[in-house]
Short mmCIF file of C-alpha atoms in Angstrom, two decimals:
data_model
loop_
_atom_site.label_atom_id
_atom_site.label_comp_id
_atom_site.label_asym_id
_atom_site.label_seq_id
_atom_site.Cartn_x
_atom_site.Cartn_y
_atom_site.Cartn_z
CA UNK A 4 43.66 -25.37 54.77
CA UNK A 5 47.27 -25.14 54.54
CA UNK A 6 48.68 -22.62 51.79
CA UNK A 7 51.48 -23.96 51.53
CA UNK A 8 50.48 -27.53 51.00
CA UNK A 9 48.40 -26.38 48.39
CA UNK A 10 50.83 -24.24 46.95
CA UNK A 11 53.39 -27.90 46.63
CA UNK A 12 50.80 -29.98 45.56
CA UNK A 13 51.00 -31.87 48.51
CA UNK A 14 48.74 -34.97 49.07
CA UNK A 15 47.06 -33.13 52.18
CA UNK A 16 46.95 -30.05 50.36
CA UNK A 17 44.66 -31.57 47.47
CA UNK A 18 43.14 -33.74 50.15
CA UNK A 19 42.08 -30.73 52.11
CA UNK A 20 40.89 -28.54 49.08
CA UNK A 21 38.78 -31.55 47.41
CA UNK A 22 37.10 -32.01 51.37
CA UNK A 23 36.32 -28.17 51.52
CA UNK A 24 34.57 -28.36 47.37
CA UNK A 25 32.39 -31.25 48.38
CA UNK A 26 31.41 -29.64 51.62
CA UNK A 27 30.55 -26.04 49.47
CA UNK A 28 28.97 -28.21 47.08
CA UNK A 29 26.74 -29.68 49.40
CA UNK A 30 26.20 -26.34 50.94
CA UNK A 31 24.91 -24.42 47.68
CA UNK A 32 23.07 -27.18 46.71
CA UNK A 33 20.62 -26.77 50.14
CA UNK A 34 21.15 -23.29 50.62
CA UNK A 35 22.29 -21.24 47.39
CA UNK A 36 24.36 -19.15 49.16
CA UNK A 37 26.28 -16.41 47.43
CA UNK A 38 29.46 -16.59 49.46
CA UNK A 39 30.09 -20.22 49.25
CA UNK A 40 29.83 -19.66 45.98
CA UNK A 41 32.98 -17.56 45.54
CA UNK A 42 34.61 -19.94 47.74
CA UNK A 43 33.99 -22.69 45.84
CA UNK A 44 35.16 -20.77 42.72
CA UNK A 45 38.25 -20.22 44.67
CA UNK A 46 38.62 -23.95 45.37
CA UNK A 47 38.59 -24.90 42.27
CA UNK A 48 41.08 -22.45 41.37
CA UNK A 49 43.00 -24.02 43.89
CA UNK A 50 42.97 -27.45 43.11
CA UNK A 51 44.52 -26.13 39.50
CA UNK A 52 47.37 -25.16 41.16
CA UNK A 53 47.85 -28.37 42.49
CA UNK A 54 47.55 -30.25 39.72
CA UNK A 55 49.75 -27.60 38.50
CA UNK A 56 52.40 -28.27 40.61
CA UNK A 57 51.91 -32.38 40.45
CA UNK A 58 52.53 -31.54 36.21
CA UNK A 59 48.78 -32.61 35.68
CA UNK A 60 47.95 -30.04 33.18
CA UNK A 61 44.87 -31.53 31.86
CA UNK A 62 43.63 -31.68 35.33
CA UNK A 63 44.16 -28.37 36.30
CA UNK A 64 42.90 -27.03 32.89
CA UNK A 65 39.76 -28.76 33.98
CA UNK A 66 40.12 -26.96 37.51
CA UNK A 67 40.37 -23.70 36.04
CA UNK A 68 37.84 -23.99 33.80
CA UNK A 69 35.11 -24.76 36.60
CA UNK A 70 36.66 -21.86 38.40
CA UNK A 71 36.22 -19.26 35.58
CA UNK A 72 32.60 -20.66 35.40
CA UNK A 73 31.69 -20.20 38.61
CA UNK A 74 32.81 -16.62 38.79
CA UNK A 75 31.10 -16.03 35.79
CA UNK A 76 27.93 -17.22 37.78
CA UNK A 77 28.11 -15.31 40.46
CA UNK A 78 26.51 -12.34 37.94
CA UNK A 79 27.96 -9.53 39.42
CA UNK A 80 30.83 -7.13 38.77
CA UNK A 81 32.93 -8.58 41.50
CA UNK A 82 32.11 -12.18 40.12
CA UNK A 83 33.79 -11.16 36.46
CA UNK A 84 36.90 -9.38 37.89
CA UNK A 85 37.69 -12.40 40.25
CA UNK A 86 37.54 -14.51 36.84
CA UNK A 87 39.92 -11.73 35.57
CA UNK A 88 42.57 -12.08 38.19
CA UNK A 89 43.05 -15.06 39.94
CA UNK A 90 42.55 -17.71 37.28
CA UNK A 91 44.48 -15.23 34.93
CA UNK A 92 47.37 -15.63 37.28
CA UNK A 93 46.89 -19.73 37.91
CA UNK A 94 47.28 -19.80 34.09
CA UNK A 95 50.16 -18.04 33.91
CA UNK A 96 51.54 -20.34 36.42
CA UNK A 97 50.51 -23.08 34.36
CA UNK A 98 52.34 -21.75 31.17
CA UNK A 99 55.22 -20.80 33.30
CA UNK A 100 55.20 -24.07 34.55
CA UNK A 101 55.25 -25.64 30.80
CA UNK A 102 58.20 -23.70 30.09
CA UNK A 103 56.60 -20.87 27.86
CA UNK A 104 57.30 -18.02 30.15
CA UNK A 105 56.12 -15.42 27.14
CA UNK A 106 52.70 -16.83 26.93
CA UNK A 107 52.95 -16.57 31.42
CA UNK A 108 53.73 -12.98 31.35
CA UNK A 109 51.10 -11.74 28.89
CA UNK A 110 48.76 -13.49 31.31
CA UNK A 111 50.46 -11.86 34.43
CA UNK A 112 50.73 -8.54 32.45
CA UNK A 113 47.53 -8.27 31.32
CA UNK A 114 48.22 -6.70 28.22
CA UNK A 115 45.39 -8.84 26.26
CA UNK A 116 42.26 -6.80 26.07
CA UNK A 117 40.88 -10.67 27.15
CA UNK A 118 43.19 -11.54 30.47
CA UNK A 119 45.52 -14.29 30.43
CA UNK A 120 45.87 -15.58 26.33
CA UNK A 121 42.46 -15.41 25.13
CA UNK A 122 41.04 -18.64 27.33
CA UNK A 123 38.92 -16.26 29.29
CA UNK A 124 37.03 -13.81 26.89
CA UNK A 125 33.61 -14.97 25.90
CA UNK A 126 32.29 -14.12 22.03
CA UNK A 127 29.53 -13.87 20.72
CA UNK A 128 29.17 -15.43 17.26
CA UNK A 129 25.73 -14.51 14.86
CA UNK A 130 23.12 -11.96 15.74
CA UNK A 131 20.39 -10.98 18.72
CA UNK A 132 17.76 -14.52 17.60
CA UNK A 133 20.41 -16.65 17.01
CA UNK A 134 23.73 -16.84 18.29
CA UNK A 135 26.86 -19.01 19.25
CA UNK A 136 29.45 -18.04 22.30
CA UNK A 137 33.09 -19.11 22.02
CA UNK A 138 35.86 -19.11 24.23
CA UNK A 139 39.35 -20.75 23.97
CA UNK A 140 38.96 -22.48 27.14
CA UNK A 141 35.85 -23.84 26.80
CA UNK A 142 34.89 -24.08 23.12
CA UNK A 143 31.78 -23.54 21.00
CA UNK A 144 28.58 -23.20 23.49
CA UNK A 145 25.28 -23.59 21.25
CA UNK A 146 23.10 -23.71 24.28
CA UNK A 147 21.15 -20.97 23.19
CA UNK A 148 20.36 -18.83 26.30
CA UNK A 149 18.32 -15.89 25.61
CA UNK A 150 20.82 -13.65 26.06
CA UNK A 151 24.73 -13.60 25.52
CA UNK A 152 24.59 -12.48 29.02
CA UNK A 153 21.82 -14.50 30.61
CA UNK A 154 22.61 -17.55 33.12
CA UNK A 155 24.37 -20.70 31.56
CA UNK A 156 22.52 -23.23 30.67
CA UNK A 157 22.36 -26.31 31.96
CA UNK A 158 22.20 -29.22 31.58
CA UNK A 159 24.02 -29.36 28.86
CA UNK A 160 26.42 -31.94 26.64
CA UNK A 161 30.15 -31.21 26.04
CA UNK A 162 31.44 -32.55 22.71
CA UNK A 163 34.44 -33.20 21.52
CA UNK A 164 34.24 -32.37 17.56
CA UNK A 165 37.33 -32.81 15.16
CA UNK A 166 37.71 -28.57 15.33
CA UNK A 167 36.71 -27.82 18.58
CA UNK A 168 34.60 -28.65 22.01
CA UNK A 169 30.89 -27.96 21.66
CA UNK A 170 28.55 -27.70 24.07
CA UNK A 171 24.80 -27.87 23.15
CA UNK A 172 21.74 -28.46 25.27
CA UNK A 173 19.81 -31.57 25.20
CA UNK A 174 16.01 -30.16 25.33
CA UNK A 175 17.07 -28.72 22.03
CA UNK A 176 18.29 -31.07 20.39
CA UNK A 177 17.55 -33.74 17.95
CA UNK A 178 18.91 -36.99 15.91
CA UNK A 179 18.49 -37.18 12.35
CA UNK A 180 18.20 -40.53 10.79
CA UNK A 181 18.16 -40.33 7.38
CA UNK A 182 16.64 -42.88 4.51
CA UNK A 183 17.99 -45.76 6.68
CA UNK A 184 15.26 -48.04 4.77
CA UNK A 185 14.61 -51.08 3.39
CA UNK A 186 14.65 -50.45 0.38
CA UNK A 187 17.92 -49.69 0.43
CA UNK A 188 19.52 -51.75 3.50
CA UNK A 189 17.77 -54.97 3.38
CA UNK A 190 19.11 -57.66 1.92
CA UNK A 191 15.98 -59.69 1.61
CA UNK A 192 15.81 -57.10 -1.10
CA UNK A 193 18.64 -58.11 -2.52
CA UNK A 194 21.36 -55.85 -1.18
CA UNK A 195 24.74 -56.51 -0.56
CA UNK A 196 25.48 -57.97 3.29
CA UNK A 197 28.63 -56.15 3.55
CA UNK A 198 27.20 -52.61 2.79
CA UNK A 199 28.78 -50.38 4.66
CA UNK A 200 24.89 -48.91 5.79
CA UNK A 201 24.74 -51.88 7.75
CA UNK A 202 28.00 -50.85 9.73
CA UNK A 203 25.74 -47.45 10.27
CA UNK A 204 23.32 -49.37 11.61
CA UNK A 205 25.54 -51.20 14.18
CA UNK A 206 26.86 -47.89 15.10
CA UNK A 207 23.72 -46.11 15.81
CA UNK A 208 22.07 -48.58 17.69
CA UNK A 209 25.17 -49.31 20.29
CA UNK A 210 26.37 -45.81 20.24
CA UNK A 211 24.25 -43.08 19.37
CA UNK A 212 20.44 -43.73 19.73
CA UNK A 213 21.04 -45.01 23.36
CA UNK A 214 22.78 -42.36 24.35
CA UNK A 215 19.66 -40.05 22.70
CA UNK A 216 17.46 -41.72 24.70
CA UNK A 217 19.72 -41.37 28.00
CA UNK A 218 19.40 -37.94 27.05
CA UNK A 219 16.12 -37.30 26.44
CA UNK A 220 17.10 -36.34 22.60
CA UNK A 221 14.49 -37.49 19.84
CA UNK A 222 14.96 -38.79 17.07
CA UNK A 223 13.63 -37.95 13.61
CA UNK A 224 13.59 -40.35 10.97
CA UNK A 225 13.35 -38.94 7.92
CA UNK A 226 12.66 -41.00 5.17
CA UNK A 227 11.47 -41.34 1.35
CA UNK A 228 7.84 -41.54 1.42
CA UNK A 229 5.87 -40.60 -1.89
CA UNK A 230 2.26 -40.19 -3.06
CA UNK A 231 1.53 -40.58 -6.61
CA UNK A 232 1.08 -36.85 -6.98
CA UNK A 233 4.95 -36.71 -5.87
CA UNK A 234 5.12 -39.05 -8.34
CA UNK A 235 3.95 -37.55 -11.28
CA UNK A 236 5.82 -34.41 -10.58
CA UNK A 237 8.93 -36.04 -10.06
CA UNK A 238 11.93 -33.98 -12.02
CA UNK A 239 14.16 -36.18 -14.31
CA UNK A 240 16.90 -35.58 -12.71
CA UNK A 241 15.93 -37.53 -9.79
CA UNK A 242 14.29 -40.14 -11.73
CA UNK A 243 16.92 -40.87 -13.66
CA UNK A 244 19.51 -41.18 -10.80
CA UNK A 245 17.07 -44.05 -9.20
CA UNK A 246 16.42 -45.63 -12.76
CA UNK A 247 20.53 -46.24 -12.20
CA UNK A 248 20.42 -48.07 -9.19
CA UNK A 249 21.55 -51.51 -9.48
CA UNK A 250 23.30 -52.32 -6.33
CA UNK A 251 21.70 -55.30 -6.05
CA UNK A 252 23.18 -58.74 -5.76
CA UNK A 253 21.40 -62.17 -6.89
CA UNK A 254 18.96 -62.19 -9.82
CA UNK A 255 16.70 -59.43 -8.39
CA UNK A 256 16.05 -56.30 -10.69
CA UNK A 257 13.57 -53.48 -9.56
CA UNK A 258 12.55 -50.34 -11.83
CA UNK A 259 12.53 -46.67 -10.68
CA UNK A 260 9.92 -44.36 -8.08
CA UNK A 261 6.80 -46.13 -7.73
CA UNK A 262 7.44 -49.69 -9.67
CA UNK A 263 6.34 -53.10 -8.00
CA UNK A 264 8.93 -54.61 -5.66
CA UNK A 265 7.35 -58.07 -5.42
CA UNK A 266 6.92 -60.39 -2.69
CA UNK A 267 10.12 -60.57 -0.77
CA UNK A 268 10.93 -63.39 1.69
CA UNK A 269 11.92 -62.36 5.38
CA UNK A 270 14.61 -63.98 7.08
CA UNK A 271 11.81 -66.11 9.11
CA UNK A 272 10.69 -67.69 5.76
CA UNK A 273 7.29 -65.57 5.65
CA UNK A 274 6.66 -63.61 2.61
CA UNK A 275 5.59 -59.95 2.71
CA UNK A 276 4.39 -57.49 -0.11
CA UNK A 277 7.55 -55.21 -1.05
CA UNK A 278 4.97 -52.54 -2.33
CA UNK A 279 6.03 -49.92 -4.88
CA UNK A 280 9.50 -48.74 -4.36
CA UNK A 281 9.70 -45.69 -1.64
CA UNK A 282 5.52 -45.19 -1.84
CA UNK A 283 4.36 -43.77 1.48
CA UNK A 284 2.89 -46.84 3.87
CA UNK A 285 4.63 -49.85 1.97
CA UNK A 286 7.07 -52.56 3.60
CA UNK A 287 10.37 -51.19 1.61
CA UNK A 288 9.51 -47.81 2.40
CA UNK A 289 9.65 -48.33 6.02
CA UNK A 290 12.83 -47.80 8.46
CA UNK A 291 15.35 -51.17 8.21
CA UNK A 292 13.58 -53.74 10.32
CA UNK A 293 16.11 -53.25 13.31
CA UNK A 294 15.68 -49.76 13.32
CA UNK A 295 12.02 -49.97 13.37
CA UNK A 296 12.38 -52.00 16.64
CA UNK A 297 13.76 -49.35 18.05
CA UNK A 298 11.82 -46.05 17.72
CA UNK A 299 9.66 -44.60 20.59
CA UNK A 300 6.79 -42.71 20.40
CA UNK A 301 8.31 -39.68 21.68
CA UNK A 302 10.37 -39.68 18.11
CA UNK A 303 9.24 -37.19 14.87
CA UNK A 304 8.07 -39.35 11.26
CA UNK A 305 8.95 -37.31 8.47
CA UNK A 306 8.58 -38.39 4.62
CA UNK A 307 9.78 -36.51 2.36
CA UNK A 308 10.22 -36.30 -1.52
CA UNK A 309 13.40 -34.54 -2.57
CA UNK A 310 17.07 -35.53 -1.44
CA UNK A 311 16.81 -32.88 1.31
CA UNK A 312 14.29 -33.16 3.80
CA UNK A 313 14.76 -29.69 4.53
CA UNK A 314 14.26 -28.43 1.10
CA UNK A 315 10.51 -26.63 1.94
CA UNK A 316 8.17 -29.83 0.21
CA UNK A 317 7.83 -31.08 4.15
CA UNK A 318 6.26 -30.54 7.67
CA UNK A 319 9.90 -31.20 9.13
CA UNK A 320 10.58 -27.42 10.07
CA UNK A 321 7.09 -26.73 12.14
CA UNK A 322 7.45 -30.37 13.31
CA UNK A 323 10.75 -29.29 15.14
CA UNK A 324 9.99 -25.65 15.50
CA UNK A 325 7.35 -26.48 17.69
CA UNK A 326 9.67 -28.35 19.93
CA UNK A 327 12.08 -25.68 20.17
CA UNK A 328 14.54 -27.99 18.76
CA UNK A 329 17.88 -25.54 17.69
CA UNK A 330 20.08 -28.19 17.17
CA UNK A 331 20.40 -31.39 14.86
CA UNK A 332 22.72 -34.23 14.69
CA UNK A 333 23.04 -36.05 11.37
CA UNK A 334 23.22 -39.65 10.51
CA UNK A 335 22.12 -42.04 7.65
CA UNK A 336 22.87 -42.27 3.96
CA UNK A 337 24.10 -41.39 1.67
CA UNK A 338 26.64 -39.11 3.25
CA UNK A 339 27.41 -37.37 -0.03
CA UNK A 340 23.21 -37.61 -1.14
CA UNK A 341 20.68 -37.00 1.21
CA UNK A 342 22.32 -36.62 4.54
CA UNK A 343 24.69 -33.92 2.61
CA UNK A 344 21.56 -32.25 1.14
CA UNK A 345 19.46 -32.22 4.11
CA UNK A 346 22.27 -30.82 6.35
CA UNK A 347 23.24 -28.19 3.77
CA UNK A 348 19.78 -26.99 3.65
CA UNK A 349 19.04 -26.79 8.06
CA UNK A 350 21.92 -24.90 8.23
CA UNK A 351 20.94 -22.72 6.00
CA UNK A 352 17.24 -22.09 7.53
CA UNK A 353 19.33 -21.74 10.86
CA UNK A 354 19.80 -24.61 12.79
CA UNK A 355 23.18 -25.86 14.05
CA UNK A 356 23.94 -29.04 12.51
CA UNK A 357 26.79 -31.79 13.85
CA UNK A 358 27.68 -34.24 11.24
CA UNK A 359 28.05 -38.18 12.65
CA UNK A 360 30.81 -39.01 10.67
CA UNK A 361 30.32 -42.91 11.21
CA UNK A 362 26.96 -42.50 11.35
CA UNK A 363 26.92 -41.92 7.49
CA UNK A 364 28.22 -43.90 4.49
CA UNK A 365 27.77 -43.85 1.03
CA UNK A 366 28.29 -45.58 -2.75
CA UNK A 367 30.31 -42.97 -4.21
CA UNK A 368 33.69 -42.67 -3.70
CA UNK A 369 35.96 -41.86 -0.72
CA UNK A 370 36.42 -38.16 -1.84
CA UNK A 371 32.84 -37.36 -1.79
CA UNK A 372 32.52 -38.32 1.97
CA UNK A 373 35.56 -36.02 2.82
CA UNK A 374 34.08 -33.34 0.92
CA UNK A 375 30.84 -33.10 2.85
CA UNK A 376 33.14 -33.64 6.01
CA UNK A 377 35.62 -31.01 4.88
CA UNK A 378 32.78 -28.65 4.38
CA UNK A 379 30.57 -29.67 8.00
CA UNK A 380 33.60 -28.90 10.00
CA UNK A 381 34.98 -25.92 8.05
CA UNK A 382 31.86 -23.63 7.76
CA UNK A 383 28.11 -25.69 7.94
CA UNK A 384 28.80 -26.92 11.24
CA UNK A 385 30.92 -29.53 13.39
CA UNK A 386 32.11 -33.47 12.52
CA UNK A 387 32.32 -36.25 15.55
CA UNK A 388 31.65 -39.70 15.90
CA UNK A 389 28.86 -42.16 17.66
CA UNK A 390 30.98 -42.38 19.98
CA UNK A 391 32.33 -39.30 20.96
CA UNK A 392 28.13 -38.40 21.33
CA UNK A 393 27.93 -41.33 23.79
CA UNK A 394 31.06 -40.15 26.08
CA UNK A 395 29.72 -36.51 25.91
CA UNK A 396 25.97 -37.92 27.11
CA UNK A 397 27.71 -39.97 29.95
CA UNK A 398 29.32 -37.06 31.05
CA UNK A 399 26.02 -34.49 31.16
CA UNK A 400 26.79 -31.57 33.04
CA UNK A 401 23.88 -30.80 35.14
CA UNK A 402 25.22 -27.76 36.79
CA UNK A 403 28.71 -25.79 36.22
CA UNK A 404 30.44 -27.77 38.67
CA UNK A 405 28.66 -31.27 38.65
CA UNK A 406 28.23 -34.09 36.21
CA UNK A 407 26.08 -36.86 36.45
#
């Protein structure tokens, strides 16, 4: 390989150094051997300074970044001060190269207690059961390895978040679907055809339970579903706030927890029994019809009886204890109601929780969405979109230098 092309960015140069990284790639993959390895660290760092040199800075970002993992995988002393020096010195380049030749000599300097301007030191964020590690380069990675120091895992899910990039791992992880129902989505019920649930809906089911299953991520739907001893010790508060529900349209009026729906008229003209309103086992209480389609048996059935479904009156905990699930993603309505209350309380009883912001809605007004938003990214946990889970599942890293 030609230095010097390399060193220009030349089309031979990256044609050369992208050759030798499949050809190590192909060689650890058969052989796992140590040396190629650190070659193939090298080569990415390498390729960086291409893409330096051709102004790509994204690209060579991404180059380092697979370098400074891979010399971080080598677990040995020489491994970590390779990912000291040379991609400390590729970044200064870099910053050099974006004309901020202060932030390029701290990096060639060394001065930082965490090499070139804080990309490269790893923290670790919570306690010895339960922790987070952070870098600048890379983000938030809630993998949960069993040590800070133990092998990376993998595979694992980048994120992009509205704070940061978050990485979690896939076996560990779980959708949240929350009081998506008939009772209140339908509108052979009598709700409104423009609610903005129904946008939820059409979210989840192009965006973000696909790219669950892709993943091999359940899903939990956790829904209203009482007994009549829930019933009788329902508090006021909570029977009051369903005694005001009337967003209803037509001539169709239902009463509070446990009243008679009715027969209700499906859109193929057969009739079914409503049941009483959110009862455990009745045709309102059930997931909306097109969400019902959709679950697997694979998935977790939770009923609860409270706003949260994390508020200790459930079997949700052991249910995803006993999958060794450590991280949830959130989704249903309302944003400000249930979702809100069910979040607030997982992260409390430790799990990491990612909010779907347009996998919520809600009746109340705008400000009570951004609150729970403002809140999720700021302290509970981290905000993104249907979407941005999709993009991060088609892009599964299966090892620190592959994706499939």
């Amino acid at each position: 390989m030609s230095l010097a092309a390399v060193m220009t960015g030349s089309s031979d140069g990256m044609y050369d150094v992208n050759a030798w990284v499949d050809i190590l790639l192909d060689r650890i993959k058969k052989f796992g051997n140590k040396s190629e390895a650190v070659c193939l660290a090298t080569a990415y760092n390498q390729l960086g300074i291409c893409h330096i040199h051709k102004k790509q800075v994204e690209d060579a970002m991404d180059n380092f970044e697979k370098s400074v993992v891979a010399y971080q995988n080598l677990e040995s002393s020489a491994g970590q001060l390779l990912v000291v020096h040379f991609p400390s010195l590729s970044l200064a380049n870099l910053f050099v190269q974006q004309g901020q030749p202060e932030e390029g000599k701290k990096g060639i300097s060394n001065k930082r207690a965490y090499t070139t301007m804080g990309a490269l030191k790893i923290d670790v964020i919570g306690g010895k059961e339960n922790f987070w590690l952070h870098s600048e380069l890379t983000g938030f990675d809630l993998t949960h390895p069993p040590t800070p120091t133990s092998t990376p895992v993998y595979p694992r899910i980048s994120l992009n978040t509205t704070t940061e990039r978050v990485a979690i791992d896939p076996s560990k992880t779980a959708l949240v679907v929350v009081d998506l129902q008939n009772y209140f989505l339908s509108t052979n019920l009598g709700r409104p055809s423009d609610a903005a649930g129904l946008k939820v809906v059409d979210r989840l089911l192009k965006h973000a339970i696909p790219a669950c299953r892709k993943a091999g991520i359940p899903v939990v739907w956790l829904n209203w579903g009482l007994t009549q001893q829930d019933i009788e010790g329902m508090p006021p508060t909570i029977v009051r706030g369903f005694a005001a529900d009337n967003n209803f349209s037509g001539r169709r009026k239902i009463g509070g927890l446990g009243a008679e729906v009715g027969p209700v008229e499906l859109d193929d003209g057969s009739v079914v029994d409503g049941g009483k309103v959110l009862m455990l086992g009745q045709w309102n209480s059930a997931s909306y019809t097109p969400l019902e389609k959709v679950r697997e048996h694979q998935d977790i059935w939770i009923s609860k009886n409270r706003l949260s479904g994390f508020w200790g009156g459930t079997a949700i905990e052991e249910a995803l204890k006993s999958r060794g699930i450590r991280t949830l993603l959130f989704a249903g309505c309302n944003t400000d109601q249930c979702v809100g209350g069910s979040l607030q309380d997982a992260f409390t009883r430790d799990w990491d929780c990612l909010l779907l912001s347009d996998g919520c809605a809600t009746t109340s007004p705008k400000y009570a969405t951004d609150c729970i938003e403002f809140n999720t990214e700021g302290g509970w946990g981290f905000v993104l979109t249907c979407k941005d889970l999709a993009e991060g599942v088609d892009n599964l890293q299966t090892s620190p230098t592959t994706m499939d």
